Coordinates of C-alpha atoms in Angstrom, one line a residue:
M115 CA 0.2 81.1 -37.5
L116 CA 2.8 80.1 -39.6
G117 CA 6.7 82.2 -40.4
V118 CA 7.3 82.4 -43.5
I119 CA 11.0 83.9 -44.0
V120 CA 11.4 84.9 -47.7
T121 CA 15.2 85.0 -49.0
S122 CA 16.7 88.4 -49.9
G123 CA 19.3 87.4 -52.5
L124 CA 22.1 88.8 -50.0
E125 CA 23.7 85.8 -48.8
L126 CA 22.9 86.7 -45.4
T127 CA 22.6 84.5 -42.6
A128 CA 18.6 84.7 -41.0
G129 CA 20.4 85.2 -37.7
P130 CA 17.7 84.7 -34.8
I131 CA 14.9 86.0 -36.8
S132 CA 13.3 82.3 -36.8
G133 CA 13.3 82.2 -33.1
Q134 CA 11.9 86.3 -33.0
L135 CA 9.1 84.4 -35.4
R136 CA 8.2 82.1 -33.0
A137 CA 8.4 84.4 -29.7
A138 CA 6.0 86.7 -31.7
G139 CA 3.6 83.8 -31.8
V140 CA 4.2 81.9 -34.7
D141 CA 3.6 77.8 -34.3
R142 CA 6.0 76.8 -37.3
V143 CA 8.6 78.9 -39.5
V144 CA 9.6 77.7 -42.6
A145 CA 12.1 79.6 -45.9
V146 CA 11.5 79.6 -49.0
P147 CA 13.4 80.5 -52.0
D148 CA 11.1 83.7 -53.4
L149 CA 7.8 84.6 -54.5
A150 CA 6.6 81.7 -56.0
G151 CA 7.6 79.5 -53.4
L152 CA 5.4 82.1 -51.0
A153 CA 2.6 81.8 -53.7
G154 CA 2.8 78.0 -52.5
M155 CA 2.5 78.4 -49.1
A156 CA -0.3 80.8 -49.3
S157 CA -2.6 78.7 -51.6
T158 CA -2.2 75.9 -49.1
A159 CA -2.6 78.2 -46.0
E160 CA -5.4 77.4 -43.5
E161 CA -3.8 80.3 -41.2
P162 CA -2.2 83.9 -41.0
L163 CA 1.0 84.2 -42.3
L164 CA 3.7 86.4 -40.7
I165 CA 6.3 86.7 -43.6
C166 CA 9.7 88.6 -43.6
S167 CA 12.7 88.9 -45.4
D168 CA 15.7 87.5 -44.3
D169 CA 17.2 90.6 -44.0
L170 CA 15.0 92.2 -41.6
V171 CA 16.6 92.9 -38.1
A172 CA 14.2 94.1 -35.4
H173 CA 13.5 93.8 -32.1
T174 CA 11.0 90.7 -31.2
A175 CA 8.5 93.2 -30.1
V176 CA 8.0 94.6 -33.7
L177 CA 7.4 91.4 -34.8
R178 CA 4.8 90.5 -32.3
H179 CA 2.8 93.9 -32.7
L180 CA 2.5 93.1 -36.3
A181 CA 1.5 89.7 -35.7
T182 CA -1.3 91.1 -33.5
N183 CA -2.2 94.5 -34.8
P184 CA -5.9 94.4 -35.4
A185 CA -6.2 97.2 -37.6
G186 CA -7.2 95.2 -40.8
S187 CA -6.6 91.3 -42.6
T188 CA -3.2 92.5 -44.1
V189 CA -0.7 94.7 -42.1
A190 CA 2.9 95.7 -43.5
L191 CA 6.0 96.7 -41.3
V192 CA 6.8 100.6 -42.4
V193 CA 9.2 102.5 -41.4
E194 CA 11.1 105.7 -42.0
V195 CA 13.0 106.4 -44.8
A196 CA 16.9 106.7 -44.2
A197 CA 20.3 107.3 -46.5
G198 CA 21.4 104.1 -48.3
S199 CA 18.6 102.1 -46.8
R200 CA 16.8 98.9 -48.1
G201 CA 13.3 98.6 -48.5
E202 CA 10.4 99.7 -51.3
R203 CA 9.8 103.3 -50.7
I204 CA 5.8 103.8 -50.1
R205 CA 3.3 106.3 -49.0
E206 CA 1.5 105.5 -45.4
E207 CA -1.7 107.8 -44.5
R208 CA -3.7 106.9 -41.8
G209 CA -2.3 104.1 -40.9
R210 CA -2.4 102.6 -44.6
L211 CA -0.8 102.7 -47.6
V212 CA -2.0 104.9 -50.4
P213 CA -0.6 105.7 -53.8
G214 CA 1.2 109.1 -53.6
E215 CA 4.4 110.1 -53.1
P216 CA 6.6 108.3 -50.6
N217 CA 7.3 108.9 -47.2
S218 CA 8.1 105.5 -45.6
A219 CA 10.0 102.9 -46.6
F220 CA 8.9 98.8 -46.6
G221 CA 9.9 97.4 -43.5
G222 CA 10.3 93.8 -45.1
A223 CA 7.6 91.8 -43.0
L224 CA 4.0 91.5 -43.4
R225 CA 1.2 89.7 -41.5
V226 CA -1.8 88.3 -44.2
D227 CA -4.8 86.3 -42.3
P228 CA -7.0 84.0 -44.0
P229 CA -9.4 86.4 -46.0
D230 CA -6.8 87.7 -48.1
L231 CA -4.3 84.8 -48.6
P232 CA -5.8 83.8 -52.2
D233 CA -5.0 87.7 -53.0
L234 CA -1.6 87.3 -51.6
M235 CA -1.0 84.3 -53.9
A236 CA -1.9 86.3 -57.3
A237 CA 0.4 89.2 -55.5
A238 CA 2.9 87.1 -55.2
R239 CA 2.7 84.9 -59.0
G240 CA 2.9 88.4 -60.3
G241 CA 5.8 89.8 -58.6
V242 CA 8.1 86.5 -59.3
G243 CA 11.4 87.6 -59.9
V244 CA 11.0 91.2 -58.2
G245 CA 11.2 90.1 -54.8
L246 CA 9.0 91.0 -51.2
D247 CA 9.4 94.3 -51.6
S248 CA 6.7 94.4 -54.9
L249 CA 4.0 92.6 -52.3
P250 CA 2.6 95.9 -50.6
A251 CA 2.3 97.7 -54.3
A252 CA 1.0 94.5 -55.8
L253 CA -1.6 93.3 -52.9
R254 CA -3.5 96.9 -53.4
G255 CA -3.0 96.4 -57.4
V256 CA -5.5 93.4 -56.7
G257 CA -8.1 95.1 -54.3
V258 CA -6.5 94.6 -51.0
T259 CA -6.5 96.9 -48.3
V260 CA -3.2 97.2 -46.3
F261 CA -2.6 98.7 -42.9
S262 CA 0.1 100.0 -41.6
Q263 CA 2.4 98.9 -38.2
R264 CA 4.8 101.4 -37.6
V265 CA 8.2 100.9 -35.6
R266 CA 7.6 103.4 -33.2
Q267 CA 10.5 103.5 -30.4
L268 CA 11.8 99.9 -31.2
V269 CA 14.0 99.2 -33.6
A270 CA 13.8 97.6 -37.5
A271 CA 16.5 97.8 -40.2
R272 CA 16.9 96.0 -43.5
A273 CA 20.7 95.1 -43.3
R274 CA 22.5 95.5 -46.8
D275 CA 25.6 93.2 -45.1
G276 CA 26.8 91.9 -42.2
V277 CA 28.2 94.9 -40.5
A278 CA 25.1 97.1 -41.0
R279 CA 23.1 93.5 -39.5
A280 CA 26.0 93.8 -36.4
A281 CA 25.2 97.6 -36.1
A282 CA 21.6 97.1 -35.6
Q283 CA 21.4 94.2 -33.5
A284 CA 23.8 96.3 -30.9
T285 CA 21.2 98.7 -31.2
I286 CA 18.9 96.5 -30.1
A287 CA 20.8 95.2 -27.2
E288 CA 20.4 98.4 -25.8
I289 CA 16.8 98.2 -25.8
H290 CA 14.9 97.6 -22.3
P291 CA 12.3 96.1 -23.2
D292 CA 9.7 96.5 -20.4
E293 CA 10.7 100.1 -20.3
V294 CA 9.8 100.5 -24.1
E295 CA 6.8 98.4 -24.0
L296 CA 5.3 100.7 -21.0
R297 CA 6.0 103.8 -23.7
L298 CA 4.5 102.0 -26.4
A299 CA 1.2 101.3 -24.6
V300 CA 0.6 104.7 -24.1
R301 CA -0.9 106.5 -27.0
E302 CA 1.5 109.4 -28.3
R303 CA -0.9 111.9 -29.8
D304 CA -3.2 113.1 -27.3
D305 CA -5.2 116.0 -26.4
L306 CA -3.6 118.5 -23.9
V307 CA -5.7 116.9 -20.5
A308 CA -4.9 113.8 -21.3
T309 CA -1.2 114.4 -22.3
Y310 CA -0.3 116.5 -19.2
L311 CA -2.3 115.1 -16.1
V312 CA -3.3 111.7 -17.2
S313 CA -0.3 110.3 -19.0
S314 CA 2.1 111.8 -16.6
W315 CA 1.4 109.2 -14.0
S316 CA -1.1 106.5 -15.2
P317 CA 1.4 104.2 -17.4
R318 CA 2.7 103.3 -14.0
L319 CA -1.1 102.3 -13.1
T320 CA -1.1 100.6 -16.5
G321 CA 2.3 98.5 -15.8
W322 CA 1.4 97.7 -12.1
A323 CA -2.3 96.1 -13.4
A324 CA -0.1 94.2 -16.4
R325 CA 2.1 92.6 -13.8
A326 CA -0.2 91.9 -11.4
G327 CA -2.5 89.9 -13.8
I328 CA -5.2 92.3 -14.7
G329 CA -6.7 92.5 -18.0
P330 CA -8.5 95.1 -19.6
N331 CA -11.7 93.9 -18.9
T332 CA -11.2 94.2 -15.2
V333 CA -9.6 97.9 -15.6
T334 CA -12.9 98.8 -17.3
A335 CA -14.8 97.8 -14.9
A336 CA -13.1 100.0 -12.7
S337 CA -13.2 103.0 -14.6
V338 CA -17.2 102.4 -15.1
A339 CA -17.3 102.3 -11.0
L340 CA -15.6 105.7 -10.8
V341 CA -17.2 107.4 -13.0
A342 CA -20.5 106.2 -11.4
A343 CA -19.1 107.4 -8.2
A344 CA -18.4 111.0 -9.9
A345 CA -21.8 111.1 -11.1
L346 CA -23.1 110.4 -7.5
L347 CA -20.9 113.1 -6.2
F348 CA -21.8 115.0 -8.9
W349 CA -25.6 114.5 -7.5
A350 CA -24.6 115.4 -3.9
A351 CA -22.8 118.5 -5.3
A352 CA -19.7 118.0 -3.5
G353 CA -17.2 119.7 -6.5
R354 CA -13.8 119.1 -5.1
R355 CA -14.6 115.4 -4.4
C356 CA -16.0 114.9 -7.7
C357 CA -13.3 116.0 -9.6
S358 CA -10.8 113.6 -8.4
V359 CA -12.6 111.1 -8.7
R360 CA -13.4 112.0 -12.1
C361 CA -9.7 112.9 -12.9
L362 CA -9.5 109.2 -11.5
S363 CA -11.1 107.7 -13.4
T364 CA -10.2 108.6 -16.6
S365 CA -6.6 108.0 -16.0
V366 CA -8.1 104.1 -15.2
S367 CA -10.2 104.6 -18.5
C368 CA -6.7 105.6 -20.3
S369 CA -5.1 102.5 -18.5
T370 CA -7.7 100.0 -19.9
G371 CA -6.5 100.5 -23.6
W372 CA -2.8 100.7 -22.5
T373 CA -3.3 97.5 -20.0
A374 CA -4.7 95.9 -23.3
S375 CA -1.4 96.7 -25.4
W376 CA 0.9 95.2 -23.0
P377 CA 2.2 92.1 -23.9
G378 CA 1.5 90.4 -20.9
T379 CA -2.4 90.9 -21.8
R380 CA -2.0 91.2 -25.5
G381 CA -3.5 87.9 -26.4
G382 CA -7.1 89.5 -25.5
S383 CA -6.6 92.8 -26.6
A384 CA -8.7 92.4 -30.0
R385 CA -11.3 90.6 -28.0
S386 CA -11.2 92.4 -24.7
A387 CA -13.9 95.2 -24.1
G388 CA -11.2 97.8 -23.3
G389 CA -9.3 96.8 -25.6
W390 CA -11.8 96.6 -28.4
T391 CA -12.3 100.5 -27.6
R392 CA -8.6 101.3 -27.3
W393 CA -8.4 100.3 -31.0
R394 CA -11.6 102.1 -31.8
T395 CA -10.2 105.4 -30.5
G396 CA -7.4 105.5 -31.7

């Protein structure tokens, strides 16, 4: 993966963004002065591009989530609209950018995989002189489906000046990475039973599995085994024991996808059985 930093014209220093791109999984980082330079990179690249503006201040995990999001070939960072914030206003619905009344802002970063690089080149050439914020709309204009990656409980901001950059970096410094990653691995919107009977304690199981190096496929196998045990207990008409095992199976099943979302196992999230199931089910 190639990291591309596009200058914002605010004469801000790039800060730690170059190192953060590498920590997010980028092999090489280059800087371009404008969209014409980005179009040139897209015309020759044979690998995914992780593109960001040099005015972006974000937690490293934000960039890693963007780099590994399996939703589609083109994924844009989306942030909440705040008074005085930078970033083109966009509309996001059900994980995609769509036409309509804006409800979010472009976060100044996007990942484009090789199948969409020709369209990125065309969109960048059409937006020369406008800036990186023109890319989401330009990509949709040439027929690309742009998926969205929300910041959720992490921090990402477009710094207007050095004071804003320092304030955002101070907020980022207060975040405990492991604690936040564990919360992010758990589905935020779920049904009543999963939210209160499963999600209240199974994140501990998720964290333990990830730290122990247990991958999502192994957790999936354990869940299947527990389901089989529950079926046997149903067959034997052992009510209470069956309900207990079924609840445990549900918890382990939820932990499958959460383990796939944990940074230590993220590399297999889109390819593992558990990670794929987690993504397909929301």
